[in-house]
CSV table of C-alpha atoms and ligand atoms in Angstrom, one decimal:
chain,number,residue,atom,x,y,z
A,1,MET,CA,140.3,95.1,-128.6
A,2,LEU,CA,142.7,95.2,-125.7
A,3,VAL,CA,145.4,97.8,-126.2
A,4,HIS,CA,148.8,97.7,-124.7
A,5,PRO,CA,149.5,101.3,-123.8
A,6,VAL,CA,152.1,103.8,-124.9
A,7,PRO,CA,155.4,103.8,-123.0
A,8,ALA,CA,155.5,106.5,-120.2
A,9,ASN,CA,158.5,108.3,-121.7
A,10,ALA,CA,156.7,109.1,-125.1
A,11,THR,CA,156.5,112.8,-124.4
A,12,TYR,CA,160.1,112.9,-123.4
A,13,ASP,CA,161.1,111.1,-126.6
A,14,PHE,CA,159.1,113.7,-128.6
A,15,ALA,CA,160.8,116.6,-126.8
A,16,SER,CA,164.2,115.1,-127.2
A,17,ASP,CA,163.8,114.2,-130.9
A,18,VAL,CA,162.4,117.8,-131.6
A,19,ARG,CA,165.4,119.3,-129.8
A,20,THR,CA,167.9,117.1,-131.7
A,21,GLY,CA,166.2,117.7,-135.1
A,22,LEU,CA,165.8,121.4,-134.8
A,23,SER,CA,169.3,122.0,-133.4
A,24,ARG,CA,170.9,120.8,-136.5
A,25,GLY,CA,173.1,123.4,-138.2
A,26,ASP,CA,172.8,122.0,-141.8
A,27,GLN,CA,169.3,120.7,-142.5
A,28,LYS,CA,166.8,120.9,-139.7
A,29,GLU,CA,164.5,117.9,-139.5
A,30,LEU,CA,161.7,116.2,-137.6
A,31,PRO,CA,161.1,112.4,-137.6
A,32,SER,CA,158.1,111.6,-139.8
A,33,LYS,CA,156.6,109.3,-137.1
A,34,TYR,CA,155.5,112.4,-135.3
A,35,LEU,CA,153.2,113.4,-138.2
A,36,TYR,CA,150.7,110.9,-136.8
A,37,ASP,CA,148.9,112.2,-133.7
A,38,ASN,CA,145.1,112.0,-133.8
A,39,VAL,CA,144.8,115.0,-136.2
A,40,GLY,CA,147.6,113.6,-138.4
A,41,SER,CA,146.1,110.1,-138.6
A,42,ALA,CA,142.7,111.5,-139.5
A,43,LEU,CA,144.3,113.7,-142.3
A,44,PHE,CA,146.3,110.7,-143.6
A,45,GLU,CA,143.0,108.8,-143.9
A,46,VAL,CA,141.6,111.7,-146.1
A,47,ILE,CA,144.9,111.7,-148.2
A,48,SER,CA,144.3,108.0,-149.0
A,49,HIS,CA,141.0,109.0,-150.7
A,50,LEU,CA,142.4,111.9,-152.7
A,51,PRO,CA,142.3,111.5,-156.5
A,52,GLU,CA,146.0,112.5,-156.8
A,53,TYR,CA,147.2,109.9,-154.2
A,54,GLY,CA,146.8,106.5,-156.0
A,55,LEU,CA,149.1,104.6,-153.6
A,56,THR,CA,146.5,103.4,-151.1
A,57,ARG,CA,144.0,102.4,-153.8
A,58,ALA,CA,146.7,100.4,-155.7
A,59,ASP,CA,147.7,98.6,-152.4
A,60,GLU,CA,144.0,97.8,-151.7
A,61,ARG,CA,143.3,96.6,-155.3
A,62,LEU,CA,146.1,94.2,-155.1
A,63,LEU,CA,145.1,92.9,-151.6
A,64,ARG,CA,141.5,92.5,-152.7
A,65,ARG,CA,142.3,90.8,-156.0
A,66,HIS,CA,145.0,88.5,-154.7
A,67,ALA,CA,144.0,87.8,-151.1
A,68,ASP,CA,143.3,84.1,-151.6
A,69,ASP,CA,146.5,83.6,-153.6
A,70,ILE,CA,148.6,85.4,-151.0
A,71,VAL,CA,147.0,83.5,-148.1
A,72,ASP,CA,147.4,80.1,-149.9
A,73,ARG,CA,151.2,80.7,-149.9
A,74,ILE,CA,151.4,81.2,-146.1
A,75,PRO,CA,151.9,78.0,-144.1
A,76,GLY,CA,149.4,77.5,-141.3
A,77,PRO,CA,148.6,77.9,-138.5
A,78,VAL,CA,149.6,81.6,-138.6
A,79,ALA,CA,149.2,84.8,-136.5
A,80,VAL,CA,149.2,88.1,-138.2
A,81,THR,CA,150.9,91.3,-137.1
A,82,GLU,CA,150.8,94.7,-138.9
A,83,LEU,CA,153.4,97.3,-138.4
A,84,GLY,CA,151.9,100.8,-138.7
A,85,SER,CA,148.4,99.5,-139.5
A,86,GLY,CA,146.8,102.9,-139.8
A,87,SER,CA,143.0,102.4,-140.1
A,88,GLY,CA,143.6,98.8,-141.3
A,89,LYS,CA,140.9,99.1,-144.0
A,90,LYS,CA,142.7,97.3,-146.8
A,91,THR,CA,144.0,94.6,-144.4
A,92,ARG,CA,140.3,93.4,-144.2
A,93,TRP,CA,140.8,91.5,-147.5
A,94,LEU,CA,143.7,89.4,-146.2
A,95,LEU,CA,142.2,88.8,-142.8
A,96,GLU,CA,138.8,87.7,-144.2
A,97,ALA,CA,140.7,85.2,-146.5
A,98,LEU,CA,142.7,83.9,-143.6
A,99,CYS,CA,139.7,83.7,-141.2
A,100,ARG,CA,137.9,81.5,-143.8
A,101,ARG,CA,140.8,79.0,-143.2
A,102,GLN,CA,141.4,79.4,-139.4
A,103,HIS,CA,140.7,81.5,-136.4
A,104,THR,CA,143.2,84.4,-136.6
A,105,SER,CA,144.9,86.5,-134.0
A,106,TYR,CA,145.7,89.9,-135.5
A,107,TYR,CA,148.1,92.2,-133.7
A,108,PRO,CA,148.3,95.8,-135.1
A,109,VAL,CA,151.3,97.8,-133.9
A,110,GLU,CA,150.8,101.5,-134.0
A,111,ILE,CA,152.4,104.6,-132.6
A,112,SER,CA,149.1,106.5,-133.1
A,113,ARG,CA,146.4,105.7,-130.5
A,114,SER,CA,143.7,107.1,-132.8
A,115,ALA,CA,144.8,105.0,-135.7
A,116,LEU,CA,144.8,101.9,-133.5
A,117,ALA,CA,141.2,102.7,-132.4
A,118,MET,CA,140.1,103.2,-136.1
A,119,CYS,CA,141.7,99.9,-136.9
A,120,GLU,CA,139.7,98.1,-134.3
A,121,ARG,CA,136.4,99.7,-135.4
A,122,GLU,CA,137.2,98.8,-139.0
A,123,LEU,CA,138.0,95.1,-138.5
A,124,ARG,CA,136.3,93.8,-135.3
A,125,ASP,CA,133.2,92.5,-137.3
A,126,ILE,CA,135.3,89.9,-139.1
A,127,ASP,CA,134.2,86.4,-138.2
A,128,SER,CA,136.8,84.3,-136.3
A,129,ILE,CA,139.2,87.1,-135.5
A,130,SER,CA,140.7,88.3,-132.2
A,131,ILE,CA,142.5,91.6,-132.2
A,132,LEU,CA,145.1,92.8,-129.7
A,133,GLY,CA,146.7,96.2,-130.5
A,134,PHE,CA,150.1,97.4,-129.3
A,135,GLU,CA,150.5,101.2,-129.0
A,136,THR,CA,154.2,101.3,-129.5
A,137,GLU,CA,157.1,101.5,-132.0
A,138,TYR,CA,157.4,98.9,-134.8
A,139,LEU,CA,160.2,96.7,-133.4
A,140,ASP,CA,159.1,96.9,-129.8
A,141,GLY,CA,155.6,95.8,-130.9
A,142,LEU,CA,157.0,93.0,-133.0
A,143,LEU,CA,159.1,91.7,-130.1
A,144,ARG,CA,156.0,91.6,-127.9
A,145,VAL,CA,153.9,89.8,-130.6
A,146,ALA,CA,156.7,87.2,-131.1
A,147,ALA,CA,156.4,86.5,-127.4
A,148,TYR,CA,152.7,85.5,-127.9
A,149,ARG,CA,153.7,83.0,-130.5
A,150,LYS,CA,152.4,79.5,-129.8
A,151,PRO,CA,154.5,76.4,-130.6
A,152,GLY,CA,154.3,75.6,-134.3
A,153,GLN,CA,152.6,78.9,-135.2
A,154,HIS,CA,154.0,80.9,-138.1
A,155,LEU,CA,154.0,84.7,-138.1
A,156,LEU,CA,152.9,86.8,-141.0
A,157,VAL,CA,154.1,90.4,-140.8
A,158,LEU,CA,152.3,93.0,-142.8
A,159,PHE,CA,154.2,96.2,-143.7
A,160,LEU,CA,151.9,97.8,-146.3
A,161,GLY,CA,151.3,101.2,-147.9
A,162,SER,CA,155.0,101.6,-148.8
A,163,THR,CA,155.8,102.7,-145.2
A,164,ILE,CA,159.2,101.1,-145.9
A,165,GLY,CA,159.8,104.1,-148.2
A,166,ASN,CA,160.0,106.5,-145.2
A,167,PHE,CA,163.4,104.9,-144.4
A,168,ASP,CA,166.4,105.9,-146.6
A,169,ARG,CA,167.6,102.8,-148.5
A,170,PRO,CA,170.3,101.6,-146.1
A,171,ALA,CA,168.1,102.2,-143.1
A,172,GLY,CA,165.3,100.3,-144.8
A,173,VAL,CA,167.5,97.2,-145.3
A,174,GLN,CA,168.7,97.5,-141.7
A,175,PHE,CA,165.1,97.8,-140.5
A,176,LEU,CA,164.0,94.7,-142.4
A,177,GLY,CA,167.1,92.9,-141.1
A,178,GLU,CA,166.0,93.7,-137.5
A,179,VAL,CA,162.5,92.4,-138.4
A,180,ARG,CA,164.1,89.3,-139.7
A,181,ARG,CA,166.1,88.7,-136.5
A,182,ILE,CA,162.9,88.7,-134.5
A,183,LEU,CA,161.3,86.1,-136.8
A,184,ASP,CA,161.8,82.4,-137.3
A,185,PRO,CA,162.9,80.8,-140.6
A,186,GLY,CA,159.7,80.2,-142.7
A,187,ASP,CA,157.9,83.3,-141.3
A,188,SER,CA,156.5,85.6,-143.9
A,189,LEU,CA,156.6,89.4,-144.5
A,190,LEU,CA,154.2,91.0,-147.0
A,191,LEU,CA,155.9,94.2,-148.0
A,192,GLY,CA,154.1,97.0,-150.0
A,193,THR,CA,156.4,99.1,-152.2
A,194,ASP,CA,155.6,102.1,-154.2
A,195,LEU,CA,157.4,102.0,-157.6
A,196,GLU,CA,159.0,104.8,-159.5
A,197,LYS,CA,156.7,106.9,-161.5
A,198,SER,CA,156.7,110.3,-163.4
A,199,THR,CA,157.7,113.4,-161.6
A,200,ALA,CA,154.4,115.1,-162.4
A,201,GLN,CA,152.4,112.2,-160.9
A,202,LEU,CA,154.6,112.2,-157.7
A,203,LEU,CA,154.5,115.9,-157.2
A,204,ALA,CA,150.7,115.9,-157.6
A,205,ALA,CA,150.4,113.0,-155.1
A,206,TYR,CA,152.3,114.9,-152.4
A,207,ASN,CA,151.0,118.4,-153.1
A,208,ASP,CA,147.2,117.9,-153.7
A,209,GLU,CA,145.1,120.8,-154.8
A,210,LEU,CA,142.9,120.7,-151.8
A,211,GLY,CA,145.8,121.2,-149.5
A,212,VAL,CA,145.2,118.1,-147.3
A,213,THR,CA,148.8,117.0,-147.5
A,214,ALA,CA,149.9,120.5,-146.6
A,215,ALA,CA,147.6,120.4,-143.6
A,216,PHE,CA,149.0,117.0,-142.7
A,217,ASN,CA,152.6,118.4,-142.8
A,218,LEU,CA,151.8,121.7,-141.0
A,219,ASN,CA,150.0,119.8,-138.3
A,220,LEU,CA,153.4,118.7,-137.0
A,221,LEU,CA,154.1,122.3,-136.0
A,222,SER,CA,150.7,122.6,-134.4
A,223,ARG,CA,151.4,119.4,-132.5
A,224,ILE,CA,154.6,120.8,-131.1
A,225,ASN,CA,152.6,123.9,-130.0
A,226,ARG,CA,150.0,121.7,-128.4
A,227,GLU,CA,152.2,119.1,-126.7
A,228,LEU,CA,155.5,120.9,-126.1
A,229,GLU,CA,154.2,124.5,-125.5
A,230,GLY,CA,155.8,125.7,-128.7
A,231,ASN,CA,155.0,129.1,-130.3
A,232,PHE,CA,155.2,128.2,-134.0
A,233,GLU,CA,153.1,130.7,-136.1
A,234,VAL,CA,151.9,128.0,-138.5
A,235,SER,CA,150.7,130.5,-141.1
A,236,GLN,CA,154.4,131.6,-141.5
A,237,PHE,CA,155.3,128.2,-142.9
A,238,ALA,CA,154.6,126.6,-146.3
A,239,HIS,CA,154.3,122.9,-147.3
A,240,VAL,CA,156.9,121.9,-149.9
A,241,ALA,CA,157.0,118.6,-151.9
A,242,ARG,CA,160.4,118.2,-153.5
A,243,ILE,CA,161.8,115.4,-155.7
A,244,ASN,CA,165.3,114.1,-154.7
A,245,GLN,CA,166.5,112.5,-157.9
A,246,GLN,CA,169.7,111.1,-156.4
A,247,ALA,CA,167.8,109.3,-153.5
A,248,ARG,CA,164.9,108.4,-155.8
A,249,SER,CA,162.5,109.9,-153.3
A,250,ILE,CA,160.0,112.6,-152.8
A,251,GLU,CA,160.5,114.8,-149.7
A,252,MET,CA,158.2,116.9,-147.6
A,253,HIS,CA,159.5,120.1,-146.0
A,254,LEU,CA,158.1,123.0,-144.1
A,255,ARG,CA,159.5,126.3,-145.5
A,256,SER,CA,159.9,129.3,-143.3
A,257,ARG,CA,158.2,132.2,-145.1
A,258,ARG,CA,160.4,134.7,-143.2
A,259,ARG,CA,163.2,135.0,-140.8
A,260,GLN,CA,161.8,134.0,-137.4
A,261,GLN,CA,162.5,132.7,-133.9
A,262,VAL,CA,160.5,129.9,-132.3
A,263,THR,CA,160.5,128.9,-128.6
A,264,ILE,CA,159.7,125.3,-127.5
A,265,PRO,CA,159.8,125.3,-123.7
A,266,ALA,CA,159.1,121.6,-123.1
A,267,ALA,CA,162.0,120.7,-125.5
A,268,GLU,CA,164.2,123.4,-123.9
A,269,ILE,CA,165.1,125.0,-127.2
A,270,GLU,CA,164.9,128.2,-129.1
A,271,VAL,CA,165.1,127.9,-132.9
A,272,GLU,CA,166.2,130.5,-135.4
A,273,LEU,CA,165.0,130.0,-139.0
A,274,GLU,CA,166.1,132.0,-142.0
A,275,GLU,CA,163.7,133.1,-144.7
A,276,ASN,CA,163.2,130.1,-147.0
A,277,GLU,CA,165.0,127.7,-144.7
A,278,THR,CA,163.2,124.4,-144.5
A,279,ILE,CA,162.5,121.7,-141.9
A,280,TRP,CA,162.6,118.2,-143.5
A,281,THR,CA,159.7,116.2,-142.2
A,282,GLU,CA,159.3,113.1,-144.5
A,283,SER,CA,160.9,111.1,-147.3
A,284,SER,CA,159.1,108.6,-149.5
A,285,HIS,CA,161.5,106.4,-151.4
A,286,LYS,CA,160.3,104.8,-154.7
A,287,TYR,CA,161.5,101.4,-155.9
A,288,ARG,CA,162.4,99.5,-159.0
A,289,LEU,CA,161.0,96.0,-159.2
A,290,PRO,CA,164.3,94.1,-159.5
A,291,GLU,CA,165.9,95.9,-156.5
A,292,ILE,CA,163.2,94.5,-154.1
A,293,GLY,CA,164.7,91.0,-154.4
A,294,ASP,CA,168.1,92.3,-153.5
A,295,ILE,CA,166.8,94.3,-150.5
A,296,ALA,CA,165.0,91.2,-149.3
A,297,ARG,CA,168.2,89.0,-149.7
A,298,HIS,CA,170.4,91.6,-147.8
A,299,ALA,CA,167.9,91.5,-145.0
A,300,GLY,CA,167.7,87.7,-144.7
A,301,PHE,CA,164.5,87.1,-146.7
A,302,GLN,CA,163.7,85.6,-150.1
A,303,CYS,CA,161.2,87.2,-152.3
A,304,MET,CA,158.8,84.4,-153.2
A,305,ALA,CA,156.1,86.3,-155.2
A,306,GLN,CA,155.2,89.8,-156.4
A,307,TRP,CA,151.9,91.3,-157.4
A,308,ILE,CA,151.9,94.5,-159.4
A,309,ASP,CA,149.1,97.0,-159.9
A,310,ASP,CA,148.2,97.8,-163.5
A,311,GLU,CA,146.9,101.4,-162.8
A,312,TRP,CA,149.4,102.9,-160.3
A,313,PRO,CA,153.0,101.4,-160.2
A,314,PHE,CA,153.0,99.6,-156.9
A,315,ALA,CA,154.1,96.1,-155.8
A,316,GLU,CA,153.0,93.7,-153.1
A,317,ASN,CA,156.0,91.5,-152.3
A,318,LEU,CA,155.8,88.2,-150.3
A,319,LEU,CA,159.1,87.6,-148.5
A,320,VAL,CA,160.0,84.5,-146.6
A,321,ALA,CA,162.5,84.5,-143.7
A,322,GLN,CA,165.6,82.3,-144.6
B,401,LIG,C1,152.2,105.9,-144.1
B,401,LIG,S1,151.1,105.4,-142.8
B,401,LIG,C2,150.5,103.9,-143.5
B,401,LIG,C3,149.2,103.4,-142.8
B,401,LIG,C4,148.7,102.1,-143.4
B,401,LIG,N1,149.7,101.0,-143.2
B,401,LIG,C5,148.4,102.3,-144.9
B,401,LIG,O1,149.1,101.6,-145.7
B,401,LIG,O2,147.5,103.1,-145.2
B,401,LIG,C6,152.2,104.9,-141.5
B,401,LIG,C7,151.5,104.4,-140.3
B,401,LIG,O3,152.6,103.9,-139.4
B,401,LIG,C8,152.5,104.5,-138.1
B,401,LIG,N2,153.9,104.7,-137.6
B,401,LIG,C9,154.8,105.6,-138.1
B,401,LIG,N3,155.9,105.4,-137.5
B,401,LIG,C10,155.8,104.4,-136.6
B,401,LIG,C11,156.6,103.8,-135.7
B,401,LIG,N4,157.9,104.1,-135.6
B,401,LIG,N5,156.1,102.7,-134.9
B,401,LIG,C12,154.8,102.4,-135.1
B,401,LIG,N6,154.0,102.9,-135.9
B,401,LIG,C13,154.4,104.0,-136.7
B,401,LIG,C14,151.7,105.8,-138.3
B,401,LIG,O4,151.0,106.2,-137.1
B,401,LIG,C15,150.8,105.5,-139.5
B,401,LIG,O5,149.6,105.1,-139.1
């Protein structure tokens, strides 16, 4: 796979986002996209196998069972791009179904270099596929992919695993609207959405008993130490998973176990944390089935079909750009 490399200012963005997020007076926060360096991406792969975290298995079951039905609804010829592909494992079912119909160009867009490498290893043996990865942010990658479009070719955008849930609801609609503006009418978006479920099931999924999710969350502090010369004492922070009823989301935070001061020279910042103060690192919003059609409409799509898992509430939604 050819990989188009990361923009040269990536370290600067990380430093500047860390400075902005940790300077906040009310709720300190760090953008969830920074959870995924090579350690974070490897830990996320492990999370996807944990018994408590049924999301990835539900997504994969739907793709495996309905790949032919999904592909039959996509007009050809089509090129496929995947925003935040991760390892790309479950995408195999769709790509194999498509490649039985036509030679397929697949463009994974990933901020994590190691995830992109995993994705290539995972999918390169499929017959009749060519893979070109873009190591960049979602919309920048999608713009570049759109520039590769041949006359008459449709685009199928995959946004799986309920990654949309990492945006708050208005930002999610805005993001999908930006995706829509890059597409042509008739292009397709396959959107994975995790549906509402019991508090107990959610808390277990984001606070597994082996502590893998805790390690995934804490790794963000280690990453700041590695890349920005920070001096976080990682053992002085605890992983917290917390339901936000109003937002219909589950949040991950890092709770300071004591009052402490942290210095991050490459971000030119000193941070004071009170005992029990938290740094908010991720939200995962959960959806109700009927709201997905409304979200799609607001963003300029029409929801043409939905497939729902019967073991773990999760929906695959096929949206078509209007
Ligand atoms: C929740 S994981 C999902 C991975 C995979 N799609 C799945 O369903 O298992 C999100 C993926 O998106 C990538 N990612 C996060 N923010 C990104 C951004 N702003 N631009 C590009 N990739 C991003 C991460 O590196 C990670 O691999």
